[in-house]
């Protein structure tokens, strides 16, 4: 059976049982099986051979494939740690994926808004079930082992703020401001004047309400705007620009427009910090299931795709930091929290939605643990003199912000400790 042979090639030293729709049990590997995959119709057997990247997730979320003796995380860990499961037609589809990237990532303003609404206009009640108290929906930062998700997300905001050289009155733009947590943090702890822009009406309403409740409306404003149209009316208007978890939605064909917009909106001595998911192993393509169901138009780039565009824009790269396993730890927290509140998620949506998000959270975590995904923070400026000569100012600012907030300061070897905790 071809499907059995394909799975066997992927499993390496692992063992599982596959039960096909006709009731036949196939042992894949040697030794006792760790779990059993059960297929519930004949059609899914063919679909998994032809297009496994899409159909594997669809079969699970639709209940046409179920797992016995384990979870979808367990199964994905077995498959993703081995060779790629790819049929002949699947390999053909992957070979042309780079040619299709420009179409898949073509994100003009109207399409960008639709793509953002697909994911971020889900109810805020859903995200409140599994995110931290500040609703940070991006990679947390773990400066010490064992800290909570709330503390790690606070550390992320502090880490980013330290790279922005902030002081009272500095004009900051937050591109892709989410539910407003970063903008509110910067205003509250540094006195900066922050404008946040988003394409999600749901996020905008929450962010504006949070600013009112915090009494920060004089320092923070939020708008429903695309970065491209916003840039045209705000040349040189900002001393600092920050973008966290938004660049993944830009698309390679639009990178030049994006960095040109950042350049145009920055003051001559301005500084920007871009925080994004990336790839350690070079350019690739977005998983077909993820692109269809979770992040249409999304793509996580390699630094080799980003830095040349920055150079051509006239911006100067002043600092680069790679966070390897911090997002894996973040996603572990989200996955566990989601599972603990599953009944409440089901009440908001349905069981199919729960299985879809099981697959999304498990697959995303394992992409960081096993398949070369990471997070990068690139600091850029318009002037060579915009930031100090050494990185010491970042640690000093981080410690000062932690002291003001009553948090435990990061130890001198913070990055090493964080990586050790995640690994």
mmCIF file of C-alpha atoms in Angstrom:
data_model
loop_
_atom_site.group_PDB
_atom_site.id
_atom_site.type_symbol
_atom_site.label_atom_id
_atom_site.label_comp_id
_atom_site.label_asym_id
_atom_site.label_seq_id
_atom_site.Cartn_x
_atom_site.Cartn_y
_atom_site.Cartn_z
ATOM 1 C CA UNK A 1 0.000 0.000 0.000
ATOM 2 C CA UNK A 2 1.514 3.308 -1.124
ATOM 3 C CA UNK A 3 0.297 5.328 1.863
ATOM 4 C CA UNK A 4 1.898 2.847 4.259
ATOM 5 C CA UNK A 5 5.217 3.092 2.395
ATOM 6 C CA UNK A 6 5.104 6.899 2.472
ATOM 7 C CA UNK A 7 4.408 6.970 6.207
ATOM 8 C CA UNK A 8 7.144 4.417 6.827
ATOM 9 C CA UNK A 9 9.641 6.697 5.074
ATOM 10 C CA UNK A 10 8.623 9.534 7.364
ATOM 11 C CA UNK A 11 8.587 7.717 10.686
ATOM 12 C CA UNK A 12 12.276 6.947 11.087
ATOM 13 C CA UNK A 13 12.663 4.838 14.235
ATOM 14 C CA UNK A 14 9.111 5.495 15.451
ATOM 15 C CA UNK A 15 6.280 2.980 15.275
ATOM 16 C CA UNK A 16 2.546 3.434 14.797
ATOM 17 C CA UNK A 17 -0.443 1.504 13.493
ATOM 18 C CA UNK A 18 -2.552 2.648 10.559
ATOM 19 C CA UNK A 19 -6.117 1.336 10.356
ATOM 20 C CA UNK A 20 -7.641 1.928 6.932
ATOM 21 C CA UNK A 21 -11.323 2.372 6.126
ATOM 22 C CA UNK A 22 -11.712 -1.331 5.321
ATOM 23 C CA UNK A 23 -10.628 -2.196 8.880
ATOM 24 C CA UNK A 24 -7.165 -3.524 7.988
ATOM 25 C CA UNK A 25 -4.377 -2.721 10.454
ATOM 26 C CA UNK A 26 -0.905 -1.911 9.126
ATOM 27 C CA UNK A 27 2.146 -1.772 11.456
ATOM 28 C CA UNK A 28 4.551 0.991 10.445
ATOM 29 C CA UNK A 29 7.923 0.538 12.097
ATOM 30 C CA UNK A 30 9.107 -2.125 14.507
ATOM 31 C CA UNK A 31 8.357 -2.521 18.166
ATOM 32 C CA UNK A 32 5.222 -1.563 20.062
ATOM 33 C CA UNK A 33 3.257 1.253 18.378
ATOM 34 C CA UNK A 34 3.074 4.604 20.152
ATOM 35 C CA UNK A 35 -0.348 5.398 18.713
ATOM 36 C CA UNK A 36 -2.859 4.439 16.039
ATOM 37 C CA UNK A 37 -4.125 6.475 13.083
ATOM 38 C CA UNK A 38 -7.624 5.467 11.992
ATOM 39 C CA UNK A 39 -8.919 6.530 8.550
ATOM 40 C CA UNK A 40 -12.703 6.623 8.181
ATOM 41 C CA UNK A 41 -13.195 6.638 4.393
ATOM 42 C CA UNK A 42 -11.382 5.377 1.331
ATOM 43 C CA UNK A 43 -11.121 8.777 -0.338
ATOM 44 C CA UNK A 44 -8.835 10.191 2.353
ATOM 45 C CA UNK A 45 -6.257 7.475 1.617
ATOM 46 C CA UNK A 46 -5.866 8.794 -1.932
ATOM 47 C CA UNK A 47 -5.954 12.439 -0.831
ATOM 48 C CA UNK A 48 -3.121 11.912 1.674
ATOM 49 C CA UNK A 49 -0.941 10.491 -1.079
ATOM 50 C CA UNK A 50 -1.615 13.283 -3.561
ATOM 51 C CA UNK A 51 -1.540 16.339 -1.263
ATOM 52 C CA UNK A 52 -0.435 15.443 2.262
ATOM 53 C CA UNK A 53 0.447 19.007 3.335
ATOM 54 C CA UNK A 54 -3.154 20.105 2.906
ATOM 55 C CA UNK A 55 -5.174 16.926 3.365
ATOM 56 C CA UNK A 56 -3.487 15.699 6.548
ATOM 57 C CA UNK A 57 -4.785 18.703 8.497
ATOM 58 C CA UNK A 58 -8.152 18.671 6.746
ATOM 59 C CA UNK A 59 -8.689 15.000 7.529
ATOM 60 C CA UNK A 60 -7.984 15.603 11.215
ATOM 61 C CA UNK A 61 -10.148 18.715 11.585
ATOM 62 C CA UNK A 62 -13.038 17.091 9.674
ATOM 63 C CA UNK A 63 -12.925 13.939 11.814
ATOM 64 C CA UNK A 64 -12.121 11.725 8.801
ATOM 65 C CA UNK A 65 -8.853 10.771 10.501
ATOM 66 C CA UNK A 66 -8.704 10.140 14.239
ATOM 67 C CA UNK A 67 -5.853 9.312 16.603
ATOM 68 C CA UNK A 68 -5.967 6.657 19.286
ATOM 69 C CA UNK A 69 -3.491 6.368 22.152
ATOM 70 C CA UNK A 70 -2.144 9.895 21.719
ATOM 71 C CA UNK A 71 -2.831 13.432 20.526
ATOM 72 C CA UNK A 72 -2.313 15.332 17.298
ATOM 73 C CA UNK A 73 0.798 16.826 18.908
ATOM 74 C CA UNK A 74 2.210 13.328 19.440
ATOM 75 C CA UNK A 75 1.496 12.329 15.854
ATOM 76 C CA UNK A 76 2.916 15.522 14.343
ATOM 77 C CA UNK A 77 6.046 15.192 16.492
ATOM 78 C CA UNK A 78 6.630 11.732 15.046
ATOM 79 C CA UNK A 79 6.037 12.788 11.440
ATOM 80 C CA UNK A 80 7.764 16.195 11.519
ATOM 81 C CA UNK A 81 10.919 14.830 13.103
ATOM 82 C CA UNK A 82 11.406 12.329 10.287
ATOM 83 C CA UNK A 83 11.571 12.606 6.524
ATOM 84 C CA UNK A 84 8.954 14.595 4.656
ATOM 85 C CA UNK A 85 5.786 12.691 3.739
ATOM 86 C CA UNK A 86 5.321 13.575 0.085
ATOM 87 C CA UNK A 87 3.695 11.686 -2.748
ATOM 88 C CA UNK A 88 4.760 12.061 -6.364
ATOM 89 C CA UNK A 89 2.076 14.639 -7.118
ATOM 90 C CA UNK A 90 2.769 16.290 -3.779
ATOM 91 C CA UNK A 91 6.422 16.659 -4.704
ATOM 92 C CA UNK A 92 5.395 18.188 -8.012
ATOM 93 C CA UNK A 93 3.194 20.730 -6.209
ATOM 94 C CA UNK A 94 6.043 21.639 -3.871
ATOM 95 C CA UNK A 95 8.457 22.067 -6.773
ATOM 96 C CA UNK A 96 6.312 24.817 -8.271
ATOM 97 C CA UNK A 97 5.551 26.456 -4.907
ATOM 98 C CA UNK A 98 8.280 29.105 -5.329
ATOM 99 C CA UNK A 99 6.726 30.064 -8.660
ATOM 100 C CA UNK A 100 3.347 30.512 -6.988
ATOM 101 C CA UNK A 101 4.637 32.567 -4.075
ATOM 102 C CA UNK A 102 4.087 35.908 -5.734
ATOM 103 C CA UNK A 103 0.437 35.054 -6.309
ATOM 104 C CA UNK A 104 -0.040 33.531 -2.852
ATOM 105 C CA UNK A 105 1.588 36.515 -1.165
ATOM 106 C CA UNK A 106 0.089 39.221 -3.346
ATOM 107 C CA UNK A 107 -1.452 41.397 -0.640
ATOM 108 C CA UNK A 108 -2.815 44.709 -1.964
ATOM 109 C CA UNK A 109 -4.702 46.795 0.581
ATOM 110 C CA UNK A 110 -8.157 45.252 0.085
ATOM 111 C CA UNK A 111 -6.815 41.699 0.146
ATOM 112 C CA UNK A 112 -4.620 42.453 3.173
ATOM 113 C CA UNK A 113 -7.660 43.629 5.117
ATOM 114 C CA UNK A 114 -9.599 40.490 4.157
ATOM 115 C CA UNK A 115 -6.674 38.254 5.185
ATOM 116 C CA UNK A 116 -6.327 39.983 8.560
ATOM 117 C CA UNK A 117 -10.067 39.788 9.228
ATOM 118 C CA UNK A 118 -9.987 36.035 8.504
ATOM 119 C CA UNK A 119 -7.928 35.395 11.636
ATOM 120 C CA UNK A 120 -7.955 38.459 13.868
ATOM 121 C CA UNK A 121 -11.672 39.228 13.702
ATOM 122 C CA UNK A 122 -12.466 36.068 15.601
ATOM 123 C CA UNK A 123 -14.073 36.952 18.920
ATOM 124 C CA UNK A 124 -11.857 38.512 21.559
ATOM 125 C CA UNK A 125 -13.377 35.985 23.992
ATOM 126 C CA UNK A 126 -11.533 33.216 22.137
ATOM 127 C CA UNK A 127 -8.149 34.885 22.485
ATOM 128 C CA UNK A 128 -8.803 35.772 26.121
ATOM 129 C CA UNK A 129 -9.127 32.064 26.867
ATOM 130 C CA UNK A 130 -5.519 31.188 26.054
ATOM 131 C CA UNK A 131 -3.397 34.348 25.745
ATOM 132 C CA UNK A 132 -1.731 36.189 28.638
ATOM 133 C CA UNK A 133 -3.577 38.902 30.550
ATOM 134 C CA UNK A 134 -2.334 41.588 28.110
ATOM 135 C CA UNK A 135 -3.478 39.578 25.057
ATOM 136 C CA UNK A 136 -0.057 39.487 23.404
ATOM 137 C CA UNK A 137 -0.486 37.325 20.307
ATOM 138 C CA UNK A 138 3.197 37.101 19.382
ATOM 139 C CA UNK A 139 6.369 35.441 20.609
ATOM 140 C CA UNK A 140 7.108 35.937 24.306
ATOM 141 C CA UNK A 141 10.640 36.359 25.666
ATOM 142 C CA UNK A 142 11.980 33.997 28.343
ATOM 143 C CA UNK A 143 14.987 35.638 30.026
ATOM 144 C CA UNK A 144 15.029 33.091 32.863
ATOM 145 C CA UNK A 145 13.851 29.469 33.090
ATOM 146 C CA UNK A 146 10.373 28.647 34.322
ATOM 147 C CA UNK A 147 8.769 32.077 34.271
ATOM 148 C CA UNK A 148 5.052 32.374 33.560
ATOM 149 C CA UNK A 149 3.575 33.344 30.198
ATOM 150 C CA UNK A 150 2.435 36.665 31.689
ATOM 151 C CA UNK A 151 5.961 37.454 32.861
ATOM 152 C CA UNK A 152 7.499 36.327 29.559
ATOM 153 C CA UNK A 153 5.189 38.584 27.565
ATOM 154 C CA UNK A 154 5.994 41.495 29.859
ATOM 155 C CA UNK A 155 9.672 40.713 29.311
ATOM 156 C CA UNK A 156 9.086 40.779 25.528
ATOM 157 C CA UNK A 157 7.608 44.273 25.664
ATOM 158 C CA UNK A 158 10.435 45.424 27.914
ATOM 159 C CA UNK A 159 13.047 43.856 25.616
ATOM 160 C CA UNK A 160 11.633 45.633 22.577
ATOM 161 C CA UNK A 161 11.185 48.950 24.364
ATOM 162 C CA UNK A 162 14.843 48.844 25.393
ATOM 163 C CA UNK A 163 15.878 48.729 21.738
ATOM 164 C CA UNK A 164 13.803 51.800 20.854
ATOM 165 C CA UNK A 165 15.639 54.395 22.989
ATOM 166 C CA UNK A 166 12.428 55.917 24.296
ATOM 167 C CA UNK A 167 11.806 58.968 26.424
ATOM 168 C CA UNK A 168 8.742 61.117 27.224
ATOM 169 C CA UNK A 169 7.225 62.793 24.203
ATOM 170 C CA UNK A 170 8.901 60.603 21.574
ATOM 171 C CA UNK A 171 6.516 59.952 18.678
ATOM 172 C CA UNK A 172 6.058 56.194 18.084
ATOM 173 C CA UNK A 173 4.152 54.314 15.392
ATOM 174 C CA UNK A 174 3.047 50.735 16.110
ATOM 175 C CA UNK A 175 2.345 48.986 12.788
ATOM 176 C CA UNK A 176 -0.045 46.099 13.365
ATOM 177 C CA UNK A 177 -0.876 47.084 16.938
ATOM 178 C CA UNK A 178 -3.108 44.116 17.761
ATOM 179 C CA UNK A 179 -5.202 44.662 20.874
ATOM 180 C CA UNK A 180 -3.010 47.585 21.889
ATOM 181 C CA UNK A 181 -0.812 46.018 24.544
ATOM 182 C CA UNK A 182 2.539 47.151 23.146
ATOM 183 C CA UNK A 183 1.380 50.719 22.481
ATOM 184 C CA UNK A 184 -0.097 51.019 25.973
ATOM 185 C CA UNK A 185 3.061 49.593 27.543
ATOM 186 C CA UNK A 186 5.295 52.099 25.745
ATOM 187 C CA UNK A 187 3.107 55.038 26.721
ATOM 188 C CA UNK A 188 2.636 53.932 30.320
ATOM 189 C CA UNK A 189 6.277 53.105 31.068
ATOM 190 C CA UNK A 190 8.192 55.622 28.936
ATOM 191 C CA UNK A 191 5.818 58.543 28.346
ATOM 192 C CA UNK A 192 6.046 58.085 24.575
ATOM 193 C CA UNK A 193 3.206 59.299 22.361
ATOM 194 C CA UNK A 194 2.052 56.243 20.402
ATOM 195 C CA UNK A 195 -0.130 55.788 17.329
ATOM 196 C CA UNK A 196 -1.230 52.218 16.620
ATOM 197 C CA UNK A 197 -2.617 51.083 13.274
ATOM 198 C CA UNK A 198 -4.399 47.811 12.484
ATOM 199 C CA UNK A 199 -6.573 46.262 9.778
ATOM 200 C CA UNK A 200 -8.777 44.392 12.273
ATOM 201 C CA UNK A 201 -11.948 46.189 13.382
ATOM 202 C CA UNK A 202 -12.266 43.790 16.327
ATOM 203 C CA UNK A 203 -8.769 44.576 17.541
ATOM 204 C CA UNK A 204 -9.284 48.297 17.015
ATOM 205 C CA UNK A 205 -12.372 48.359 19.224
ATOM 206 C CA UNK A 206 -10.600 46.481 22.004
ATOM 207 C CA UNK A 207 -7.474 48.678 21.797
ATOM 208 C CA UNK A 208 -9.472 51.904 21.906
ATOM 209 C CA UNK A 209 -11.451 50.658 24.896
ATOM 210 C CA UNK A 210 -8.264 49.697 26.724
ATOM 211 C CA UNK A 211 -6.760 53.148 26.137
ATOM 212 C CA UNK A 212 -9.886 54.779 27.594
ATOM 213 C CA UNK A 213 -9.936 52.453 30.591
ATOM 214 C CA UNK A 214 -6.235 53.098 31.285
ATOM 215 C CA UNK A 215 -6.644 56.873 31.056
ATOM 216 C CA UNK A 216 -4.008 57.008 28.303
ATOM 217 C CA UNK A 217 -6.061 58.569 25.517
ATOM 218 C CA UNK A 218 -3.858 61.670 25.618
ATOM 219 C CA UNK A 219 -0.802 59.517 24.790
ATOM 220 C CA UNK A 220 -2.183 56.664 22.678
ATOM 221 C CA UNK A 221 -4.443 56.648 19.615
ATOM 222 C CA UNK A 222 -5.487 53.754 17.398
ATOM 223 C CA UNK A 223 -6.646 53.814 13.769
ATOM 224 C CA UNK A 224 -7.964 51.327 11.209
ATOM 225 C CA UNK A 225 -5.364 51.971 8.518
ATOM 226 C CA UNK A 226 -3.087 50.142 6.099
ATOM 227 C CA UNK A 227 0.585 51.030 6.493
ATOM 228 C CA UNK A 228 0.794 52.059 2.822
ATOM 229 C CA UNK A 229 -1.953 54.656 2.849
ATOM 230 C CA UNK A 230 -0.845 55.830 6.292
ATOM 231 C CA UNK A 231 2.720 56.415 5.094
ATOM 232 C CA UNK A 232 1.623 58.760 2.314
ATOM 233 C CA UNK A 233 0.228 61.246 4.846
ATOM 234 C CA UNK A 234 2.910 60.886 7.544
ATOM 235 C CA UNK A 235 6.329 61.476 5.994
ATOM 236 C CA UNK A 236 8.938 62.005 8.706
ATOM 237 C CA UNK A 237 6.231 62.041 11.382
ATOM 238 C CA UNK A 238 7.687 59.462 13.784
ATOM 239 C CA UNK A 239 10.833 59.212 15.876
ATOM 240 C CA UNK A 240 10.337 55.494 16.404
ATOM 241 C CA UNK A 241 8.486 52.705 14.618
ATOM 242 C CA UNK A 242 7.766 49.280 16.068
ATOM 243 C CA UNK A 243 6.102 46.310 14.379
ATOM 244 C CA UNK A 244 5.545 43.056 16.245
ATOM 245 C CA UNK A 245 4.092 39.989 14.510
ATOM 246 C CA UNK A 246 2.793 41.949 11.520
ATOM 247 C CA UNK A 247 5.602 41.527 8.992
ATOM 248 C CA UNK A 248 4.577 37.900 8.424
ATOM 249 C CA UNK A 249 1.452 39.263 6.680
ATOM 250 C CA UNK A 250 3.260 41.617 4.298
ATOM 251 C CA UNK A 251 4.328 39.130 1.594
ATOM 252 C CA UNK A 252 7.642 39.081 -0.262
ATOM 253 C CA UNK A 253 6.319 41.062 -3.271
ATOM 254 C CA UNK A 254 5.541 43.959 -0.904
ATOM 255 C CA UNK A 255 8.747 44.069 1.139
ATOM 256 C CA UNK A 256 10.115 47.036 -0.807
ATOM 257 C CA UNK A 257 6.862 48.979 -0.274
ATOM 258 C CA UNK A 258 6.955 48.117 3.418
ATOM 259 C CA UNK A 259 10.512 49.253 4.106
ATOM 260 C CA UNK A 260 10.123 52.313 1.897
ATOM 261 C CA UNK A 261 7.096 53.228 4.012
ATOM 262 C CA UNK A 262 9.102 52.724 7.222
ATOM 263 C CA UNK A 263 11.884 54.912 5.828
ATOM 264 C CA UNK A 264 9.496 57.626 4.730
ATOM 265 C CA UNK A 265 7.672 57.787 8.069
ATOM 266 C CA UNK A 266 10.855 57.907 10.165
ATOM 267 C CA UNK A 267 12.426 61.194 11.201
ATOM 268 C CA UNK A 268 16.024 61.623 10.035
ATOM 269 C CA UNK A 269 17.395 60.359 13.359
ATOM 270 C CA UNK A 270 14.614 57.800 13.813
ATOM 271 C CA UNK A 271 14.871 54.124 14.802
ATOM 272 C CA UNK A 272 12.581 51.197 13.919
ATOM 273 C CA UNK A 273 12.342 47.674 15.334
ATOM 274 C CA UNK A 274 10.785 44.853 13.281
ATOM 275 C CA UNK A 275 9.899 41.639 15.150
ATOM 276 C CA UNK A 276 8.881 38.719 12.914
ATOM 277 C CA UNK A 277 8.769 34.967 12.574
ATOM 278 C CA UNK A 278 11.501 33.779 10.224
ATOM 279 C CA UNK A 279 13.306 30.745 8.826
ATOM 280 C CA UNK A 280 16.785 29.537 9.734
ATOM 281 C CA UNK A 281 17.118 27.330 6.670
ATOM 282 C CA UNK A 282 16.527 29.800 3.852
ATOM 283 C CA UNK A 283 13.544 30.821 1.709
ATOM 284 C CA UNK A 284 10.566 28.482 1.522
ATOM 285 C CA UNK A 285 6.802 28.516 1.117
ATOM 286 C CA UNK A 286 3.887 28.592 3.524
ATOM 287 C CA UNK A 287 2.329 25.251 4.414
ATOM 288 C CA UNK A 288 -0.794 24.782 2.257
ATOM 289 C CA UNK A 289 -3.096 23.973 5.187
ATOM 290 C CA UNK A 290 -1.846 26.935 7.214
ATOM 291 C CA UNK A 291 -2.262 29.244 4.235
ATOM 292 C CA UNK A 292 -5.846 28.099 3.603
ATOM 293 C CA UNK A 293 -7.228 27.920 7.138
ATOM 294 C CA UNK A 294 -5.150 30.118 9.434
ATOM 295 C CA UNK A 295 -3.056 32.829 7.733
ATOM 296 C CA UNK A 296 -4.071 33.445 4.101
ATOM 297 C CA UNK A 297 -1.418 35.516 2.385
ATOM 298 C CA UNK A 298 1.039 34.893 5.229
ATOM 299 C CA UNK A 299 4.711 33.979 4.930
ATOM 300 C CA UNK A 300 7.618 33.771 7.380
ATOM 301 C CA UNK A 301 10.794 34.874 5.582
ATOM 302 C CA UNK A 302 14.458 34.022 5.825
ATOM 303 C CA UNK A 303 16.736 36.913 6.765
ATOM 304 C CA UNK A 304 18.318 36.520 3.333
ATOM 305 C CA UNK A 305 15.016 37.726 1.863
ATOM 306 C CA UNK A 306 14.707 40.694 4.214
ATOM 307 C CA UNK A 307 18.142 42.261 4.620
ATOM 308 C CA UNK A 308 18.736 42.952 0.890
ATOM 309 C CA UNK A 309 15.445 44.852 0.712
ATOM 310 C CA UNK A 310 16.403 46.917 3.753
ATOM 311 C CA UNK A 311 19.680 47.797 2.060
ATOM 312 C CA UNK A 312 17.926 48.894 -1.136
ATOM 313 C CA UNK A 313 15.473 51.048 0.822
ATOM 314 C CA UNK A 314 18.299 53.219 2.147
ATOM 315 C CA UNK A 315 17.694 52.156 5.742
ATOM 316 C CA UNK A 316 20.676 50.985 7.805
ATOM 317 C CA UNK A 317 20.580 47.714 9.721
ATOM 318 C CA UNK A 318 21.871 48.601 13.196
ATOM 319 C CA UNK A 319 21.117 45.399 15.116
ATOM 320 C CA UNK A 320 19.858 41.853 14.491
ATOM 321 C CA UNK A 321 18.834 39.340 17.155
ATOM 322 C CA UNK A 322 17.598 35.791 16.556
ATOM 323 C CA UNK A 323 15.332 34.140 19.134
ATOM 324 C CA UNK A 324 15.388 30.442 18.332
ATOM 325 C CA UNK A 325 13.086 28.582 20.721
ATOM 326 C CA UNK A 326 11.216 31.353 22.498
ATOM 327 C CA UNK A 327 8.178 30.929 20.248
ATOM 328 C CA UNK A 328 8.147 27.175 20.817
ATOM 329 C CA UNK A 329 7.798 27.874 24.546
ATOM 330 C CA UNK A 330 5.145 30.522 23.897
ATOM 331 C CA UNK A 331 3.130 28.120 21.778
ATOM 332 C CA UNK A 332 3.459 25.394 24.401
ATOM 333 C CA UNK A 333 1.772 27.724 26.899
ATOM 334 C CA UNK A 334 -0.950 28.648 24.393
ATOM 335 C CA UNK A 335 -1.588 25.019 23.461
ATOM 336 C CA UNK A 336 -1.899 23.924 27.072
ATOM 337 C CA UNK A 337 -4.155 26.856 27.950
ATOM 338 C CA UNK A 338 -6.342 26.238 24.894
ATOM 339 C CA UNK A 339 -6.724 22.580 25.838
ATOM 340 C CA UNK A 340 -7.618 23.482 29.425
ATOM 341 C CA UNK A 341 -10.416 25.794 28.196
ATOM 342 C CA UNK A 342 -11.563 23.574 25.347
ATOM 343 C CA UNK A 343 -15.170 23.329 26.511
ATOM 344 C CA UNK A 344 -15.423 27.122 26.469
ATOM 345 C CA UNK A 345 -13.895 27.287 22.978
ATOM 346 C CA UNK A 346 -16.403 24.689 21.784
ATOM 347 C CA UNK A 347 -19.244 26.793 23.208
ATOM 348 C CA UNK A 348 -18.013 29.770 21.169
ATOM 349 C CA UNK A 349 -17.523 27.782 17.936
ATOM 350 C CA UNK A 350 -17.706 23.998 17.507
ATOM 351 C CA UNK A 351 -15.652 20.811 17.739
ATOM 352 C CA UNK A 352 -14.328 21.153 14.197
ATOM 353 C CA UNK A 353 -12.943 24.589 15.102
ATOM 354 C CA UNK A 354 -11.293 23.089 18.193
ATOM 355 C CA UNK A 355 -9.611 20.393 16.111
ATOM 356 C CA UNK A 356 -8.489 23.007 13.573
ATOM 357 C CA UNK A 357 -6.810 24.992 16.325
ATOM 358 C CA UNK A 358 -5.359 21.851 17.898
ATOM 359 C CA UNK A 359 -3.629 21.207 14.595
ATOM 360 C CA UNK A 360 -2.565 24.854 14.213
ATOM 361 C CA UNK A 361 -1.054 25.231 17.687
ATOM 362 C CA UNK A 362 0.634 21.811 17.714
ATOM 363 C CA UNK A 363 2.049 22.157 14.207
ATOM 364 C CA UNK A 364 3.281 25.688 14.870
ATOM 365 C CA UNK A 365 5.071 24.726 18.073
ATOM 366 C CA UNK A 366 6.777 21.796 16.370
ATOM 367 C CA UNK A 367 7.823 23.969 13.430
ATOM 368 C CA UNK A 368 9.953 25.940 15.900
ATOM 369 C CA UNK A 369 11.224 22.862 17.739
ATOM 370 C CA UNK A 370 11.946 20.641 14.740
ATOM 371 C CA UNK A 371 11.828 22.501 11.432
ATOM 372 C CA UNK A 372 13.976 25.611 11.577
ATOM 373 C CA UNK A 373 11.484 28.363 12.380
ATOM 374 C CA UNK A 374 12.674 31.198 14.613
ATOM 375 C CA UNK A 375 11.948 34.835 15.453
ATOM 376 C CA UNK A 376 14.173 37.738 14.461
ATOM 377 C CA UNK A 377 14.286 41.325 15.640
ATOM 378 C CA UNK A 378 15.870 43.722 13.160
ATOM 379 C CA UNK A 379 16.620 47.266 14.256
ATOM 380 C CA UNK A 380 16.991 49.815 11.448
ATOM 381 C CA UNK A 381 17.706 53.525 11.285
ATOM 382 C CA UNK A 382 18.154 56.320 8.768
ATOM 383 C CA UNK A 383 21.380 57.592 10.341
ATOM 384 C CA UNK A 384 24.605 55.949 11.509
ATOM 385 C CA UNK A 385 24.445 58.038 14.671
ATOM 386 C CA UNK A 386 20.888 57.124 15.622
ATOM 387 C CA UNK A 387 21.915 54.477 18.183
ATOM 388 C CA UNK A 388 24.927 54.145 20.553
ATOM 389 C CA UNK A 389 28.101 52.404 19.456
ATOM 390 C CA UNK A 390 27.546 49.310 21.623
ATOM 391 C CA UNK A 391 24.528 47.252 22.697
ATOM 392 C CA UNK A 392 25.034 48.048 26.392
ATOM 393 C CA UNK A 393 22.246 50.626 26.285
ATOM 394 C CA UNK A 394 19.715 47.855 25.605
ATOM 395 C CA UNK A 395 20.526 45.951 28.791
ATOM 396 C CA UNK A 396 20.677 49.174 30.823
ATOM 397 C CA UNK A 397 17.259 50.263 29.551
ATOM 398 C CA UNK A 398 15.802 46.807 30.134
ATOM 399 C CA UNK A 399 16.986 46.801 33.737
ATOM 400 C CA UNK A 400 15.647 50.297 34.312
ATOM 401 C CA UNK A 401 12.228 49.380 32.941
ATOM 402 C CA UNK A 402 12.150 46.217 35.064
ATOM 403 C CA UNK A 403 13.041 48.177 38.198
ATOM 404 C CA UNK A 404 10.305 50.744 37.559
ATOM 405 C CA UNK A 405 7.734 48.001 37.117
ATOM 406 C CA UNK A 406 8.921 46.080 40.166
ATOM 407 C CA UNK A 407 9.984 43.125 38.034
ATOM 408 C CA UNK A 408 13.093 41.045 38.566
ATOM 409 C CA UNK A 409 15.846 42.459 36.294
ATOM 410 C CA UNK A 410 17.191 40.214 33.593
ATOM 411 C CA UNK A 411 20.489 38.554 34.580
ATOM 412 C CA UNK A 412 23.651 39.473 32.630
ATOM 413 C CA UNK A 413 23.438 36.269 30.591
ATOM 414 C CA UNK A 414 19.744 36.701 29.857
ATOM 415 C CA UNK A 415 19.778 35.429 26.285
ATOM 416 C CA UNK A 416 21.771 32.316 27.158
ATOM 417 C CA UNK A 417 19.429 31.567 30.056
ATOM 418 C CA UNK A 418 16.403 31.973 27.855
ATOM 419 C CA UNK A 419 17.731 29.607 25.238
ATOM 420 C CA UNK A 420 18.637 27.038 27.914
ATOM 421 C CA UNK A 421 15.115 27.270 29.327
ATOM 422 C CA UNK A 422 13.538 26.776 25.934
ATOM 423 C CA UNK A 423 15.817 23.960 24.905
#
